[in-house]
Coordinates of C-alpha atoms and ligand atoms in Angstrom, one line a residue:
X115 CA -22.6 8.0 -0.8
X116 CA -19.5 5.9 -0.7
X117 CA -18.7 2.3 -0.2
X118 CA -15.6 3.0 1.9
X119 CA -16.8 4.3 5.3
X120 CA -15.6 4.9 8.8
X121 CA -17.4 2.6 11.3
X122 CA -16.3 2.0 14.9
X123 CA -13.2 4.0 14.2
X124 CA -12.2 1.6 11.4
X125 CA -12.3 1.9 7.7
X126 CA -14.7 -0.5 6.1
X127 CA -15.5 -1.5 2.6
X128 CA -19.3 -2.1 2.6
X129 CA -19.8 -4.6 5.4
X130 CA -16.2 -5.8 5.8
X131 CA -13.5 -4.1 7.8
X132 CA -10.4 -3.5 5.6
X133 CA -8.3 -4.9 8.5
X134 CA -10.0 -8.3 8.0
X135 CA -9.0 -8.3 4.4
X136 CA -5.4 -7.4 5.2
X137 CA -5.3 -10.2 7.7
X138 CA -6.7 -12.8 5.3
X139 CA -5.3 -11.7 1.9
X140 CA -2.1 -10.0 3.1
X141 CA -0.9 -6.6 2.1
X142 CA -0.4 -4.8 -0.2
X143 CA -3.8 -5.7 -1.8
X144 CA -6.3 -3.9 -4.1
X145 CA -9.8 -4.0 -2.6
X146 CA -12.8 -3.2 -4.7
X147 CA -16.5 -2.6 -3.8
X148 CA -19.1 -4.3 -6.1
X149 CA -21.7 -1.8 -4.8
X150 CA -19.5 1.1 -5.9
X151 CA -19.1 -0.3 -9.4
X152 CA -22.8 -0.9 -9.6
X153 CA -23.7 2.5 -8.4
X154 CA -21.3 4.3 -10.7
X155 CA -22.5 2.4 -13.8
X156 CA -26.2 3.0 -12.9
X157 CA -25.5 6.7 -12.2
X158 CA -23.8 7.1 -15.6
X159 CA -26.5 5.2 -17.5
X160 CA -29.4 7.1 -15.9
X161 CA -27.6 10.4 -16.8
X162 CA -27.9 9.6 -20.5
X163 CA -31.2 7.6 -20.5
X164 CA -32.9 10.4 -22.6
X165 CA -30.9 9.5 -25.7
X166 CA -30.3 6.3 -27.7
X167 CA -27.0 5.1 -26.3
X168 CA -24.5 2.3 -25.5
X169 CA -22.2 2.4 -22.5
X170 CA -19.0 0.7 -23.5
X171 CA -17.0 0.5 -20.2
X172 CA -13.3 1.2 -20.9
X173 CA -11.8 -2.2 -20.1
X174 CA -8.3 -0.7 -19.7
X175 CA -9.3 1.1 -16.5
X176 CA -9.8 -2.1 -14.6
X177 CA -9.9 -5.3 -16.6
X178 CA -10.3 -8.0 -13.9
X179 CA -12.6 -10.8 -15.2
X180 CA -14.8 -10.6 -12.0
X181 CA -15.3 -6.8 -12.5
X182 CA -16.1 -7.3 -16.2
X183 CA -18.6 -10.1 -15.3
X184 CA -20.2 -7.9 -12.7
X185 CA -20.6 -5.0 -15.3
X186 CA -21.7 -7.5 -18.0
X187 CA -24.6 -8.6 -15.7
X188 CA -25.6 -5.0 -15.3
X189 CA -25.8 -4.7 -19.1
X190 CA -22.6 -2.8 -19.8
X191 CA -20.8 -3.0 -23.1
X192 CA -17.0 -2.7 -23.4
X193 CA -14.4 -0.6 -25.1
X194 CA -11.3 -2.7 -25.7
X195 CA -7.9 -1.7 -27.0
X196 CA -6.2 -5.1 -27.6
X197 CA -7.0 -8.7 -28.5
X198 CA -6.4 -9.6 -24.9
X199 CA -9.0 -7.1 -23.7
X200 CA -11.4 -8.4 -26.3
X201 CA -10.9 -11.9 -25.0
X202 CA -11.5 -10.8 -21.4
X203 CA -14.7 -8.9 -22.4
X204 CA -16.1 -12.0 -24.3
X205 CA -15.2 -14.4 -21.5
X206 CA -16.9 -12.1 -19.0
X207 CA -20.1 -12.4 -21.1
X208 CA -20.2 -8.9 -22.5
X209 CA -22.4 -9.1 -25.7
X210 CA -20.2 -8.8 -28.8
X211 CA -22.7 -6.4 -30.3
X212 CA -22.0 -4.1 -27.3
X213 CA -18.2 -4.2 -27.8
X214 CA -16.2 -1.4 -29.6
X215 CA -12.5 -1.8 -30.5
X216 CA -10.4 1.3 -30.0
X217 CA -6.6 2.0 -30.3
X218 CA -4.1 3.3 -32.7
X219 CA -2.3 0.1 -33.7
X220 CA -4.7 -2.8 -34.2
X221 CA -3.0 -5.9 -35.7
X222 CA -4.5 -8.0 -38.4
X223 CA -4.9 -10.9 -35.9
X224 CA -6.8 -8.6 -33.5
X225 CA -9.1 -7.4 -36.4
X226 CA -9.8 -11.1 -37.3
X227 CA -10.6 -12.0 -33.8
X228 CA -13.1 -9.1 -33.5
X229 CA -14.7 -9.9 -36.9
X230 CA -15.2 -13.5 -35.9
X231 CA -16.6 -12.9 -32.4
X232 CA -20.1 -14.1 -31.7
X233 CA -19.9 -17.0 -34.2
X234 CA -19.0 -14.5 -37.0
X235 CA -21.4 -11.7 -36.5
X236 CA -18.6 -9.6 -35.0
X237 CA -18.5 -6.6 -32.7
X238 CA -20.4 -3.4 -32.6
X239 CA -17.8 -1.1 -34.1
X240 CA -14.1 -0.5 -34.9
X241 CA -12.8 2.9 -34.0
X242 CA -10.2 3.5 -36.7
X243 CA -7.5 6.1 -36.2
X244 CA -5.9 6.4 -39.6
X245 CA -6.4 5.7 -43.3
X246 CA -3.7 3.0 -43.4
X247 CA -5.4 1.3 -40.5
X248 CA -8.7 1.4 -42.3
X249 CA -7.1 -0.1 -45.5
X250 CA -5.7 -2.9 -43.4
X251 CA -9.2 -3.5 -41.9
X252 CA -10.7 -3.4 -45.3
X253 CA -8.3 -6.1 -46.5
X254 CA -8.9 -8.4 -43.5
X255 CA -12.7 -8.0 -43.6
X256 CA -12.8 -8.6 -47.4
X257 CA -10.7 -11.7 -47.1
X258 CA -13.1 -13.0 -44.5
X259 CA -16.2 -12.0 -46.6
X260 CA -17.3 -9.6 -43.9
X261 CA -18.3 -6.0 -43.6
X262 CA -16.7 -4.2 -40.6
X263 CA -18.7 -1.4 -39.0
X264 CA -16.4 1.6 -38.5
X265 CA -16.3 5.0 -36.9
X266 CA -13.3 7.2 -37.7
X267 CA -11.6 8.7 -34.6
X268 CA -11.4 12.4 -35.2
X269 CA -9.0 14.6 -33.3
X270 CA -11.0 17.8 -32.6
X271 CA -8.0 19.8 -31.4
X272 CA -9.1 20.8 -27.9
X273 CA -7.1 20.9 -24.7
X274 CA -8.4 18.5 -22.1
X275 CA -7.3 16.2 -19.4
X276 CA -5.8 16.3 -15.9
X277 CA -2.2 15.9 -17.2
X278 CA -0.3 16.2 -20.4
X279 CA 0.3 12.5 -20.4
X280 CA -3.5 11.8 -20.5
X281 CA -4.4 14.5 -22.9
X282 CA -5.3 13.0 -26.3
X283 CA -7.4 15.5 -28.2
X284 CA -4.8 18.1 -29.3
X285 CA -3.7 18.2 -32.9
X286 CA -0.2 17.3 -31.9
X287 CA -1.2 14.1 -30.1
X288 CA -0.9 10.7 -31.9
X289 CA -4.6 10.0 -31.6
X290 CA -7.2 10.2 -34.3
X291 CA -7.5 12.0 -37.7
X292 CA -7.0 15.7 -37.9
X293 CA -10.5 17.3 -37.9
X294 CA -9.4 19.5 -40.8
X295 CA -8.7 16.4 -43.0
X296 CA -11.8 14.6 -41.9
X297 CA -14.1 15.4 -44.8
X298 CA -11.4 14.4 -47.3
X299 CA -10.7 11.1 -45.5
X300 CA -14.4 10.1 -45.3
X301 CA -14.7 10.9 -49.1
X302 CA -11.5 8.8 -49.8
X303 CA -12.7 5.8 -48.0
X304 CA -16.4 5.8 -49.0
X305 CA -16.0 3.0 -51.6
X306 CA -13.5 0.8 -49.7
X307 CA -14.8 -2.8 -49.7
X308 CA -15.3 -4.7 -46.5
X309 CA -15.9 -1.6 -44.3
X310 CA -18.9 0.6 -43.6
X311 CA -17.9 3.9 -42.2
X312 CA -21.1 5.2 -40.5
X313 CA -19.7 6.7 -37.3
X314 CA -17.6 9.4 -35.8
X315 CA -15.5 8.8 -32.7
X316 CA -13.6 11.0 -30.4
X317 CA -11.8 10.6 -27.0
X318 CA -10.2 13.9 -25.9
X319 CA -8.4 12.9 -22.7
X320 CA -8.8 11.6 -19.2
X321 CA -9.5 13.0 -15.7
X322 CA -11.3 16.0 -17.3
X323 CA -12.6 18.3 -14.6
X324 CA -14.8 20.6 -16.6
X325 CA -17.6 20.2 -19.1
X326 CA -16.1 23.0 -21.3
X327 CA -13.7 20.8 -23.3
X328 CA -16.4 18.2 -23.9
X329 CA -18.8 20.9 -25.1
X330 CA -16.1 22.5 -27.4
X331 CA -15.3 19.1 -28.9
X332 CA -18.9 18.1 -29.4
X333 CA -19.7 21.4 -31.1
X334 CA -16.9 20.8 -33.6
X335 CA -17.8 17.1 -34.2
X336 CA -21.5 17.9 -34.6
X337 CA -20.6 20.5 -37.2
X338 CA -18.4 17.9 -38.9
X339 CA -21.3 15.4 -38.9
X340 CA -23.6 17.9 -40.5
X341 CA -20.9 18.5 -43.2
X342 CA -20.4 14.7 -43.7
X343 CA -24.2 14.2 -44.1
X344 CA -24.2 17.1 -46.6
X345 CA -21.5 15.2 -48.5
X346 CA -23.8 12.2 -48.7
X347 CA -22.4 10.0 -45.9
X348 CA -24.7 8.1 -43.7
X349 CA -23.6 8.8 -40.1
X350 CA -25.5 6.8 -37.5
X351 CA -23.2 6.8 -34.4
X352 CA -21.3 9.3 -32.4
X353 CA -18.8 7.8 -30.0
X354 CA -17.9 10.4 -27.4
X355 CA -15.1 8.4 -25.7
X356 CA -14.5 8.6 -22.0
X357 CA -12.6 11.1 -19.9
X358 CA -15.0 12.3 -17.2
X359 CA -12.9 13.0 -14.1
X360 CA -13.4 11.8 -10.6
X361 CA -12.7 13.2 -7.2
X362 CA -9.1 12.4 -6.1
X363 CA -8.3 15.3 -3.9
X364 CA -10.3 16.2 -0.8
X365 CA -9.6 20.0 -1.3
X366 CA -9.6 20.5 -5.0
X367 CA -10.6 19.1 -8.4
X368 CA -14.4 18.8 -8.2
X369 CA -15.3 17.2 -11.5
X370 CA -18.8 17.5 -13.0
X371 CA -21.2 14.8 -11.8
X372 CA -22.2 12.3 -14.4
X373 CA -25.7 13.8 -14.2
X374 CA -24.4 17.2 -15.4
X375 CA -22.3 15.6 -18.1
X376 CA -25.4 13.6 -19.2
X377 CA -27.7 16.6 -19.3
X378 CA -25.2 18.5 -21.4
X379 CA -24.7 15.7 -23.9
X380 CA -28.4 14.9 -24.0
X381 CA -29.3 18.5 -24.9
X382 CA -26.7 18.6 -27.7
X383 CA -27.7 15.2 -29.2
X384 CA -31.5 15.2 -28.8
X385 CA -33.2 14.9 -32.2
X386 CA -29.9 14.5 -34.1
X387 CA -30.6 10.9 -35.2
X388 CA -27.4 9.6 -33.7
X389 CA -26.8 6.7 -31.4
X390 CA -24.3 7.8 -28.7
X391 CA -21.6 5.5 -27.5
X392 CA -19.9 6.3 -24.2
X393 CA -16.6 4.8 -23.0
X394 CA -16.3 5.7 -19.4
X395 CA -13.4 4.0 -17.5
X396 CA -12.3 6.1 -14.5
X397 CA -15.8 7.3 -13.8
X398 CA -16.9 3.7 -13.3
X399 CA -13.9 2.2 -11.6
X400 CA -11.8 5.0 -10.0
X401 CA -13.5 5.4 -6.7
X402 CA -14.6 1.8 -6.5
X403 CA -11.3 0.6 -5.1
X404 CA -8.5 1.3 -2.7
X405 CA -4.9 0.1 -2.4
X406 CA -4.5 -1.3 1.1
X407 CA -0.9 -1.2 2.4
X408 CA 1.0 -1.6 5.7
X409 CA 3.5 0.7 7.2
X410 CA 6.8 -1.2 7.3
X411 CA 9.1 1.3 8.8
X412 CA 9.0 4.9 10.0
X413 CA 12.2 6.9 9.4
X414 CA 12.2 10.2 11.2
X415 CA 14.7 12.6 12.7
X416 CA 16.1 13.9 9.4
X417 CA 14.8 16.5 7.0
X418 CA 11.6 14.6 6.5
X419 CA 9.6 11.9 8.2
X420 CA 9.3 8.9 5.9
X421 CA 6.4 6.4 6.1
X422 CA 7.8 3.4 4.2
X423 CA 4.9 1.2 3.0
X424 CA 4.9 -2.3 1.7
X425 CA 3.2 -1.0 -1.5
X426 CA 5.3 0.7 -4.2
X427 CA 5.2 2.4 -7.5
X428 CA 5.1 -1.0 -9.3
X429 CA 1.7 -1.6 -7.6
X430 CA 0.3 1.9 -8.2
X431 CA 2.2 4.0 -10.7
X432 CA -0.1 7.0 -11.0
X433 CA 1.8 9.2 -8.5
X434 CA 5.1 8.5 -10.1
X435 CA 3.8 8.7 -13.7
X436 CA 1.5 11.6 -13.6
X437 CA 2.3 13.3 -10.2
X438 CA -1.2 12.1 -9.3
X439 CA -2.7 12.8 -5.9
X440 CA -4.4 10.1 -3.9
X441 CA -5.8 10.6 -0.5
X442 CA -4.1 8.3 2.1
X443 CA -5.9 7.4 5.3
X444 CA -5.2 5.3 8.3
X445 CA -7.4 2.2 8.5
X446 CA -7.5 2.4 12.3
X447 CA -8.6 6.0 13.1
X448 CA -8.5 5.8 16.8
X449 CA -4.8 5.1 17.1
X450 CA -3.7 8.7 17.4
X451 CA -5.1 12.2 17.2
X452 CA -1.7 13.7 17.1
X453 CA -0.8 14.9 13.5
X454 CA 2.4 14.4 11.7
X455 CA 3.7 15.3 8.3
X456 CA 5.1 12.4 6.2
X457 CA 6.6 11.6 2.9
X458 CA 4.8 8.4 2.0
X459 CA 7.1 6.1 0.0
X460 CA 7.5 2.5 -1.2
X461 CA 10.5 0.2 -1.0
X462 CA 11.4 0.3 -4.7
X463 CA 14.9 1.6 -5.5
X464 CA 13.7 4.8 -7.3
X465 CA 13.2 8.3 -5.9
X466 CA 10.0 8.4 -8.0
X467 CA 8.6 5.7 -5.7
X468 CA 6.7 8.3 -3.7
X469 CA 3.0 8.3 -3.1
X470 CA 2.8 11.6 -1.3
X471 CA 5.1 14.4 -0.2
X472 CA 4.7 16.4 3.0
X473 CA 1.3 14.8 3.7
X474 CA -0.3 15.6 7.0
X475 CA -2.0 12.7 8.7
X476 CA -2.5 11.2 12.1
X477 CA 0.7 9.9 13.7
X478 CA 1.3 6.4 12.5
X479 CA 3.0 3.3 14.1
X480 CA 5.0 0.6 12.4
X481 CA 2.5 -2.1 11.3
X482 CA -0.4 0.2 10.9
X483 CA -2.6 -0.1 7.8
X484 CA -3.3 2.7 5.3
X485 CA -5.8 2.9 2.5
X486 CA -4.7 4.7 -0.7
X487 CA -8.0 6.0 -2.1
X488 CA -9.4 6.1 -5.6
X489 CA -7.2 3.3 -6.8
X490 CA -9.8 1.3 -8.7
X491 CA -8.9 2.7 -12.1
X492 CA -5.5 2.5 -13.7
X493 CA -4.1 0.9 -10.6
X494 CA -3.8 -2.9 -10.8
X495 CA -3.9 -2.8 -14.6
X496 CA -0.7 -0.7 -14.8
X497 CA 1.2 -2.7 -12.2
X498 CA 4.4 -4.5 -12.9
X499 CA 6.9 -6.8 -11.3
X500 CA 9.7 -4.3 -11.1
X501 CA 12.2 -5.2 -8.4
X502 CA 10.8 -8.8 -8.7
X503 CA 7.9 -7.8 -6.5
X504 CA 5.0 -10.2 -7.3
X505 CA 1.8 -8.6 -8.7
X506 CA -0.4 -7.9 -5.7
X507 CA -3.8 -9.6 -5.3
X508 CA -7.2 -8.1 -6.0
X509 CA -10.1 -8.6 -3.7
X510 CA -13.8 -7.9 -4.5
X511 CA -16.2 -7.2 -1.7
X512 CA -20.0 -7.5 -2.0
X513 CA -21.9 -6.6 1.2
X514 CA -20.8 -9.2 3.7
X515 CA -18.8 -11.4 1.4
X516 CA -15.5 -11.1 -0.3
X517 CA -13.3 -13.1 -2.6
X518 CA -9.7 -12.9 -4.0
X519 CA -10.3 -12.2 -7.7
X520 CA -6.6 -12.3 -8.7
X521 CA -4.2 -14.2 -6.6
X522 CA -0.7 -13.2 -5.6
X523 CA 1.8 -15.1 -7.7
X524 CA 4.8 -16.6 -5.9
X525 CA 8.4 -15.8 -6.7
X526 CA 8.6 -19.3 -8.1
X527 CA 5.8 -18.5 -10.6
X528 CA 7.8 -15.5 -11.7
X529 CA 11.1 -17.3 -12.1
X530 CA 9.4 -20.2 -13.9
X531 CA 8.5 -17.9 -16.8
X532 CA 12.2 -17.4 -17.6
X533 CA 14.6 -19.6 -19.4
X534 CA 18.4 -19.8 -19.2
X535 CA 19.8 -21.2 -22.6
X536 CA 22.4 -23.8 -22.2
X537 CA 25.0 -21.6 -24.1
X538 CA 25.0 -18.9 -21.4
Ligands
PLP116 C1 -8.6 5.4 -21.9 C2 -9.7 5.5 -22.9 C3 -11.1 5.6 -22.4 C4 -11.4 5.7 -20.9 O1 -11.0 7.0 -20.4 P1 -11.5 7.4 -18.9 O2 -10.8 8.7 -18.7 O3 -11.0 6.3 -18.0 O4 -12.9 7.5 -18.9 C5 -12.1 5.7 -23.3 N1 -11.8 5.6 -24.6 C6 -10.6 5.5 -25.1 C7 -10.4 5.4 -26.6 C8 -9.5 5.4 -24.3 O5 -8.3 5.3 -24.8

């Protein structure tokens, strides 16, 4: 089931035609489906209902306040990687005891903010990535008279992830503590004041299309947990990170369903006396949004036919950054049954500003709308104002209603942030 459907030869999001949104909010625009977010979260949570768990949605995938509020109302926790994301999660009403703080370079200010959340009771857990970071947290917490709950992020040295730039669990990646040093590090930090290290954390990569890397990493971490317990450490939580892939390509990459992932994890963790923490991002947000754009010009007759959109790499950088594939479909399906092959590009002055190369699709006309699929995760959050193109708006649809949940800034708004000193 999907929330983006063809009806009367038009693409709809739930009960609203995408063309209506283009008309009212303008293009390019991100369009999200509340029902898709809801369905994805419920599907993930029912897949792991057999074990004690927390779902800490990875805020960096899509951090809009309306999306976080929707997920908060459904009971989701949050995985944050900055003070800004922490503030978003708190403002959206996510319970602090359901918030985990990840990331390799937390500042003292960010640690203080997380420790004082919820009138001082603080967040669920800090995922700490190195000994120096733990010492810093120990100092901050001690000075505040608090005890920070900590899991150490362990790098299990497995290969995973759809692209080298989103693989995080190999020994040579910057993330986590080398699994071969883990026992020593847990021993070294046992008596540090202000921190209580009772968890193990991992996050091995993103857009992972097979259960095998998860299974390999889990086997290694569960063995480590056994050894840590043998060494006398109390280990209560196992944070498995995120990384489950989604379906981007109509013809390939069929990732495991959350139900299969959940069944595998449940089997491995049942009876182990561990609370599982999951940090899904893409699996919740990815296919809950599209980037809606308009064909500005069609340039043909040369070596290639170019479909020049009003959306560009600054709006959705995944194709330029990771060579990512996104399905691109006409919003109005009846326009033409004749097929054409296009390079689909944006107006930014970079060759990398290309959404698709040699893509076959129905013949398009200037002014036609296209929907770039699976743009709900790592889309709007990674956008920039390169070429002084204002950030594009985000729209949330729920059944028959929709609202702009981030408005398009004006050029004036952009220029007003800048100052010209008198001595220039
Ligand atoms: C990015 C990230 C996630 C989310 O990854 P997805 O592939 O979107 O599920 C979870 N945890 C950490 C630590 C991350 O950096």
